[in-house]
mmCIF file of C-alpha atoms and ligand atoms in Angstrom:
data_model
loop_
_atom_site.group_PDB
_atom_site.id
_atom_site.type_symbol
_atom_site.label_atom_id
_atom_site.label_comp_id
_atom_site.label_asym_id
_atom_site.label_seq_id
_atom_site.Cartn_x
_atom_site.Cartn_y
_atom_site.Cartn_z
ATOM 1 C CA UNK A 123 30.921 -25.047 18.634
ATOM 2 C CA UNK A 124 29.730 -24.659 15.094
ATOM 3 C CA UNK A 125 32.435 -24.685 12.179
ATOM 4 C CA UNK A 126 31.170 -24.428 8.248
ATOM 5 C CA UNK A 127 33.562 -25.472 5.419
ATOM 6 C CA UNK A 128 31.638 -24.536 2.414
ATOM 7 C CA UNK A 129 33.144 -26.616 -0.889
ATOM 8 C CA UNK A 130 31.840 -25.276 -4.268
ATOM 9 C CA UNK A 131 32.470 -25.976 -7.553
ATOM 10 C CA UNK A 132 31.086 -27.573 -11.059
ATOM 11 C CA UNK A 133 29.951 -31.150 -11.635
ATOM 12 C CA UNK A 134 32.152 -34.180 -10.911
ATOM 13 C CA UNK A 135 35.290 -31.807 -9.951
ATOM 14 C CA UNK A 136 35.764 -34.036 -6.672
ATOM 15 C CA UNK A 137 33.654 -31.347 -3.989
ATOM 16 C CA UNK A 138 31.541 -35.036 -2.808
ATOM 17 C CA UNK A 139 34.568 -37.208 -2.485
ATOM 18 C CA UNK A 140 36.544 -33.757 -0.960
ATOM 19 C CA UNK A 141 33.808 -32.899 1.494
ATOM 20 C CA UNK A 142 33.041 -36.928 2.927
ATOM 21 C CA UNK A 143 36.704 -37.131 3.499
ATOM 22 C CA UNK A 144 36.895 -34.111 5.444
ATOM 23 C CA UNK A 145 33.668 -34.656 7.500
ATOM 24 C CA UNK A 146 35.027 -38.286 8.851
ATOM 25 C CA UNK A 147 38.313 -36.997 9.174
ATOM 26 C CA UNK A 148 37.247 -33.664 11.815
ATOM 27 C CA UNK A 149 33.995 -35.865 12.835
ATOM 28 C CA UNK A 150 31.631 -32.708 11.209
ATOM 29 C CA UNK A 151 28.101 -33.543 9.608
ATOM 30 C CA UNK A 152 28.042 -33.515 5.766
ATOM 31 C CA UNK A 153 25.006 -32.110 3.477
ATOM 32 C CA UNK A 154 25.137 -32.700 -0.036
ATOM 33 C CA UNK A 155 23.142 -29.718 -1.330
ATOM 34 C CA UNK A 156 22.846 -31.175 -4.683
ATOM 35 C CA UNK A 157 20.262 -33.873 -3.380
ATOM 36 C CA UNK A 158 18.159 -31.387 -2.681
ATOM 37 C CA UNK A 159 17.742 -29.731 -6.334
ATOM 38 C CA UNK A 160 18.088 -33.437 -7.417
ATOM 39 C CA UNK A 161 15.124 -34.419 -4.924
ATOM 40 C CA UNK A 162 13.206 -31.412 -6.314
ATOM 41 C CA UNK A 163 13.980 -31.783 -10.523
ATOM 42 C CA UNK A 164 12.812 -35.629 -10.345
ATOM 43 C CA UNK A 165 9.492 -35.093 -7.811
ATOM 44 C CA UNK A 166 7.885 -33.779 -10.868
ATOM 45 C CA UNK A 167 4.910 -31.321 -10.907
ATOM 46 C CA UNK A 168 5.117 -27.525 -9.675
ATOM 47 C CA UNK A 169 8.875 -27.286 -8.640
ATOM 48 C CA UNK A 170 8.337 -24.366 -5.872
ATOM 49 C CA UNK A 171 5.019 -26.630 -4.594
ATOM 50 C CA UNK A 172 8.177 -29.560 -4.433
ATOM 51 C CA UNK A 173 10.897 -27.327 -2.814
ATOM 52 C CA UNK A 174 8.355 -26.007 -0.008
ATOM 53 C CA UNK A 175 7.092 -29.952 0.837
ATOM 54 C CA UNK A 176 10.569 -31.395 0.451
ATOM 55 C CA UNK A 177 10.334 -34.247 2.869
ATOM 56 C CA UNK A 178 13.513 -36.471 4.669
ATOM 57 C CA UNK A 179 12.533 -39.691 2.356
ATOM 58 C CA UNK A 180 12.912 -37.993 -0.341
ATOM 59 C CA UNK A 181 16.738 -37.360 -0.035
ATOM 60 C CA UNK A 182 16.720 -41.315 -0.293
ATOM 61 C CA UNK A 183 15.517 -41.971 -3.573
ATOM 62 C CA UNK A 184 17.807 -44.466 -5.594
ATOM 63 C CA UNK A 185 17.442 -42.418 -9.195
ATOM 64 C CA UNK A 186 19.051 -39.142 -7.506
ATOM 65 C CA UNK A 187 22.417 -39.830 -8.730
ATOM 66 C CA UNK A 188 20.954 -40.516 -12.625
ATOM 67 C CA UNK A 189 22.531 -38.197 -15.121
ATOM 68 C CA UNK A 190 18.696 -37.239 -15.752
ATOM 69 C CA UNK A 191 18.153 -36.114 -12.100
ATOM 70 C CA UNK A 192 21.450 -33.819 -12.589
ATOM 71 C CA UNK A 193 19.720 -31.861 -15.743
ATOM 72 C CA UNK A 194 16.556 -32.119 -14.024
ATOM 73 C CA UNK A 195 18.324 -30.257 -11.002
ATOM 74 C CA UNK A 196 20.036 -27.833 -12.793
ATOM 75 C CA UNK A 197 16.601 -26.334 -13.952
ATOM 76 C CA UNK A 198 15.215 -26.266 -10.956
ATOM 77 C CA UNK A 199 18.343 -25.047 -9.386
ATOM 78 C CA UNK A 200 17.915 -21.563 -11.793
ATOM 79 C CA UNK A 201 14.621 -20.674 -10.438
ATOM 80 C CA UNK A 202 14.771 -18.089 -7.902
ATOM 81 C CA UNK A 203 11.882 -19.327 -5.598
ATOM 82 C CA UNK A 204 13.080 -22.982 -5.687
ATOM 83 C CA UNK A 205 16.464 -21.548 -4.188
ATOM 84 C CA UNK A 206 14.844 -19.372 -1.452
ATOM 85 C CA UNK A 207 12.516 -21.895 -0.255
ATOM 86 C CA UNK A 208 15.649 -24.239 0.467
ATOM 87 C CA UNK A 209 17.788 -21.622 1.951
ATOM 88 C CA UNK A 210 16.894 -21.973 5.610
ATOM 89 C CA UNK A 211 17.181 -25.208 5.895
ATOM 90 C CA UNK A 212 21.349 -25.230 4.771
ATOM 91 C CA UNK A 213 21.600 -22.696 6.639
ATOM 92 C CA UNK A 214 20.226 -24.338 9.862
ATOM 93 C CA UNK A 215 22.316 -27.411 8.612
ATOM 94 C CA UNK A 216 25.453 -25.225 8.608
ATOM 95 C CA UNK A 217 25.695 -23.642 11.965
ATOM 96 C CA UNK A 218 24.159 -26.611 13.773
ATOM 97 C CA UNK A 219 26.672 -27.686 16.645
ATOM 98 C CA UNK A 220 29.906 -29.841 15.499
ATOM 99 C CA UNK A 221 30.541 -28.587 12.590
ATOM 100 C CA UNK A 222 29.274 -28.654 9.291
ATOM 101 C CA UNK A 223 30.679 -29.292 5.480
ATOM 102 C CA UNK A 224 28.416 -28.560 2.888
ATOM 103 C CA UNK A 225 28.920 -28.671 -0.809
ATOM 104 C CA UNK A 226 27.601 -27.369 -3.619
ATOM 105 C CA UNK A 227 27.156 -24.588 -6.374
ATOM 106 C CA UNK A 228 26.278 -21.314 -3.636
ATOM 107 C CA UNK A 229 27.649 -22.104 -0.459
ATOM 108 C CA UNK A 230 30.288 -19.711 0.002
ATOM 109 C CA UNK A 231 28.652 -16.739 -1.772
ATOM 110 C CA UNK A 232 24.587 -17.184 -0.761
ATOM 111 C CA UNK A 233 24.205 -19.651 1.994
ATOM 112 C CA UNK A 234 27.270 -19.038 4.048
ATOM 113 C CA UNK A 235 29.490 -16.496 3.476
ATOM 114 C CA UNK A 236 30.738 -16.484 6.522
ATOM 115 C CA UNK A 237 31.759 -19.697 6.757
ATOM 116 C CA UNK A 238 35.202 -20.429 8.330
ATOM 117 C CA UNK A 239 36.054 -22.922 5.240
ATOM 118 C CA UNK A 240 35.665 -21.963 1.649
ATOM 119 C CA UNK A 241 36.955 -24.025 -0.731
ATOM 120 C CA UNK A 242 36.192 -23.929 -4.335
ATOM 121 C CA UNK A 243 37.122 -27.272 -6.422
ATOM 122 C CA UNK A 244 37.357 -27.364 -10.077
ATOM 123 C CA UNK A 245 39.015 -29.644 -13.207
ATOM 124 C CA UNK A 246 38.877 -29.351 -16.860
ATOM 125 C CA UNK A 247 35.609 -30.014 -18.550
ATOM 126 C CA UNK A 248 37.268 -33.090 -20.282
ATOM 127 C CA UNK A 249 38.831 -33.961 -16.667
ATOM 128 C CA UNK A 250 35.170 -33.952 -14.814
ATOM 129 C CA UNK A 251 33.550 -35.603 -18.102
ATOM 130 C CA UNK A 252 36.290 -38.476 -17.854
ATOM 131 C CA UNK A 253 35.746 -38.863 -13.866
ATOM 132 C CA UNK A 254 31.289 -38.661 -14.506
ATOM 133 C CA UNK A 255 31.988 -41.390 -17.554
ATOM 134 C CA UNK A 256 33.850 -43.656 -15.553
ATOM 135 C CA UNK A 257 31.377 -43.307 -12.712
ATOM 136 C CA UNK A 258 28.322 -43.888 -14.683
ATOM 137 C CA UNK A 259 29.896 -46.748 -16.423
ATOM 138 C CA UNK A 260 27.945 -46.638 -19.674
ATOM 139 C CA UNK A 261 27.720 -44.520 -22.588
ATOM 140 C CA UNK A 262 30.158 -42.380 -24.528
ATOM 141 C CA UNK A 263 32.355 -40.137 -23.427
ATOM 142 C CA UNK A 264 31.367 -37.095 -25.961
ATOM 143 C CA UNK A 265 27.777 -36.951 -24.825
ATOM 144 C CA UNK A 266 28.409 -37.135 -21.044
ATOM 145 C CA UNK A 267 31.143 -34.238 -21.865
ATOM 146 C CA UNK A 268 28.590 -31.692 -24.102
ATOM 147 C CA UNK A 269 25.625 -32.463 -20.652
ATOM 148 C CA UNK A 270 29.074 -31.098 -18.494
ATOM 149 C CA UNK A 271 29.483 -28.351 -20.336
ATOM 150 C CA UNK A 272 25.731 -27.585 -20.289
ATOM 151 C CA UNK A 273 25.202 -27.736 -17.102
ATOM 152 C CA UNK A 274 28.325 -25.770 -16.790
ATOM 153 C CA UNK A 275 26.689 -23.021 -18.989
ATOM 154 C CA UNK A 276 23.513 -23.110 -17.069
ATOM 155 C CA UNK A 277 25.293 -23.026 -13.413
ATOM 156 C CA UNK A 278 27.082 -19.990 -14.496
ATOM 157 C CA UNK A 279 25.157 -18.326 -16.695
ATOM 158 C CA UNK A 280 21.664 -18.025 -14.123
ATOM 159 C CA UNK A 281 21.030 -14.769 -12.803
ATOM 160 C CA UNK A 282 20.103 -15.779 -9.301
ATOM 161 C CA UNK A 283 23.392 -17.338 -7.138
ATOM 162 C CA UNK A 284 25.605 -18.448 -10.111
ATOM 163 C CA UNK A 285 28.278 -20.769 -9.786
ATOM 164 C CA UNK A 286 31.445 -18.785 -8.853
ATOM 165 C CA UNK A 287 34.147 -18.693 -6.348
ATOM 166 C CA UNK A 288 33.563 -16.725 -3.012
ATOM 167 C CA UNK A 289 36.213 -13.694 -3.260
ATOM 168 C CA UNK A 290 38.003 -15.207 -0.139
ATOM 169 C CA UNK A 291 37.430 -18.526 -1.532
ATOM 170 C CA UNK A 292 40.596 -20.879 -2.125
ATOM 171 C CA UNK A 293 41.327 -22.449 -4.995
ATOM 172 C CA UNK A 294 41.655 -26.332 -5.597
ATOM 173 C CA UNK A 295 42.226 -27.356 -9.220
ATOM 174 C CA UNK A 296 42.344 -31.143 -8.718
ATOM 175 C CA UNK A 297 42.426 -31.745 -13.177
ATOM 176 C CA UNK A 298 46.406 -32.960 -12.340
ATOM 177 C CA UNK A 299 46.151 -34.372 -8.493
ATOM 178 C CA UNK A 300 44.951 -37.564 -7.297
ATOM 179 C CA UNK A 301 42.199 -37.429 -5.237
ATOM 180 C CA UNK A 302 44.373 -38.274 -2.248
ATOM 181 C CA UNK A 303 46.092 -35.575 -2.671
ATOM 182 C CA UNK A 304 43.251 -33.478 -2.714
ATOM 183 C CA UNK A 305 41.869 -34.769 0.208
ATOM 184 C CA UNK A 306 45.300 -33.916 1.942
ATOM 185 C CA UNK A 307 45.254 -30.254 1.122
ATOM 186 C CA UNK A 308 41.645 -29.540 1.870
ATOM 187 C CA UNK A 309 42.508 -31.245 5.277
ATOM 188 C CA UNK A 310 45.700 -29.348 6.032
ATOM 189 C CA UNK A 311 43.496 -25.988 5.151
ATOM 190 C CA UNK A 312 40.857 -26.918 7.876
ATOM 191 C CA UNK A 313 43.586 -27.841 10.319
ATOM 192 C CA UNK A 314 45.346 -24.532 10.000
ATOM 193 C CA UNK A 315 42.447 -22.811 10.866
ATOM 194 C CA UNK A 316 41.280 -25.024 13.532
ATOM 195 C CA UNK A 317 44.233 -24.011 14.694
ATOM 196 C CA UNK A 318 45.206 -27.939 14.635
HETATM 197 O O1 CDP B 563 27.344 -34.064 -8.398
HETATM 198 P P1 CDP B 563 27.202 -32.978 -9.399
HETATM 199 O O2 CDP B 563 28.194 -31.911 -9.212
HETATM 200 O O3 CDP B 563 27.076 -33.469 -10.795
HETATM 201 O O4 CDP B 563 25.787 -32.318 -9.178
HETATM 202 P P2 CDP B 563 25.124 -31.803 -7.854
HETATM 203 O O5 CDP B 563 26.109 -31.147 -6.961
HETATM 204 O O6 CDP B 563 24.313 -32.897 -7.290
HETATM 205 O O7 CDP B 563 24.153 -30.652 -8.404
HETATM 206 C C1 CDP B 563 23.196 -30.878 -9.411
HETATM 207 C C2 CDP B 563 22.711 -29.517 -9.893
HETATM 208 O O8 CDP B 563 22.006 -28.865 -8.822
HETATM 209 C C3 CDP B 563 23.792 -28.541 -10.318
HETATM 210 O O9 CDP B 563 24.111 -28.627 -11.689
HETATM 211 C C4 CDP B 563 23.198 -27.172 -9.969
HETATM 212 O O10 CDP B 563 22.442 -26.650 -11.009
HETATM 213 C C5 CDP B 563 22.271 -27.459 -8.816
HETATM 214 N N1 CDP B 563 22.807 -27.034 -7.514
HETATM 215 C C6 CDP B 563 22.712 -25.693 -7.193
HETATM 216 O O11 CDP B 563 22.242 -24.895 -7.980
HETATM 217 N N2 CDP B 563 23.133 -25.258 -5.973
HETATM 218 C C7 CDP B 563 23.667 -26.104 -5.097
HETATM 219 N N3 CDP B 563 24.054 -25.640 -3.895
HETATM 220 C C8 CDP B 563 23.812 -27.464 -5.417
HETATM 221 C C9 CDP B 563 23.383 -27.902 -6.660
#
């Protein structure tokens, strides 16, 4: 059987947290498509030359999570060959037997629209900036909130796949709920149509 919940949304709105918890919970595979813009932005050199040789290893580098390697993939991420040449590979990832969750910026609208999950997650700006600041654990709150809301802009704003809900997409605004209760909504959405 394959299954694909596709979780969108902007950075730190709770789609990593969201999509782990529903991967253990129905036993599905998770891909964090992020890494893989990440992976590109910090290789360095000819992005496309990066995206085409993108190897297993180097989804395991330790600086992918940096603040840097976010800005770093959100260039990348608005170049229309760097997107193509990583299309069949989520794509493969999604329909692979067991299910599937992947999360990111496109999943819904480019790499799987016809995915049996859509979800998209969002906050406020100040919301996400709070949760990212907290996470990073060091400096100030202001400048981690003006890179959200540029990579906000940039996500948006690209011509190629932009960040925006799938029209059949639901909605999760998590800038009021716990991340518990989150968790327990996107679940009970899967369920119902697991037919659980
Ligand atoms: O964790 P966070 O939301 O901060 O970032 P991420 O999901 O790791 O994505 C980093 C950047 O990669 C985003 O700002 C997007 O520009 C890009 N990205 C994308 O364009 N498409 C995806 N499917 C995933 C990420």
């Amino acid at each position: 059987m394959s299954f694909t919940i596709a979780i969108d949304g902007p950075a730190a709105a709770g789609k990593g947290t969201i999509s782990r918890a529903l991967a253990q919970e129905f036993g599905f595979a998770h891909l964090d498509t992020g890494l893989l813009y990440r992976a590109v932005g910090v290789k360095g050199g000819d992005p496309l030359k990066a995206a085409k040789t993108l190897a297993p290893e180097d989804l395991n580098r330790a600086d992918l999570r940096s603040m840097e390697a976010g800005e770093a993939a959100s260039r990348v991420a608005a170049i229309p060959e760097v997107r193509a040449a990583l299309i069949a590979f989520q794509r493969d990832f999604a329909r692979r037997e067991g299910g599937a969750v992947l999360d990111g910026r496109d999943i819904g609208t480019v790499i799987c629209p016809e995915a049996e999950v859509k979800l998209f997650v969002t906050a406020s700006p100040e919301m996400r900036a709070r949760r990212r600041w907290k996470e990073v654990g060091q400096g100030c709150y202001e400048d981690v909130l003006a890179q959200v809301r540029a990579r906000d802009a940039r996500d948006t704003e690209r011509a190629d796949a932009p960040l925006r809900p799938a029209a059949d997409a639901v909605m999760l605004d998590t800038t009021e709920m716990s991340i518990d209760a989150a968790v327990a909504k996107a679940s009970e959405i899967v369920s119902a149509r697991l037919g659980r």
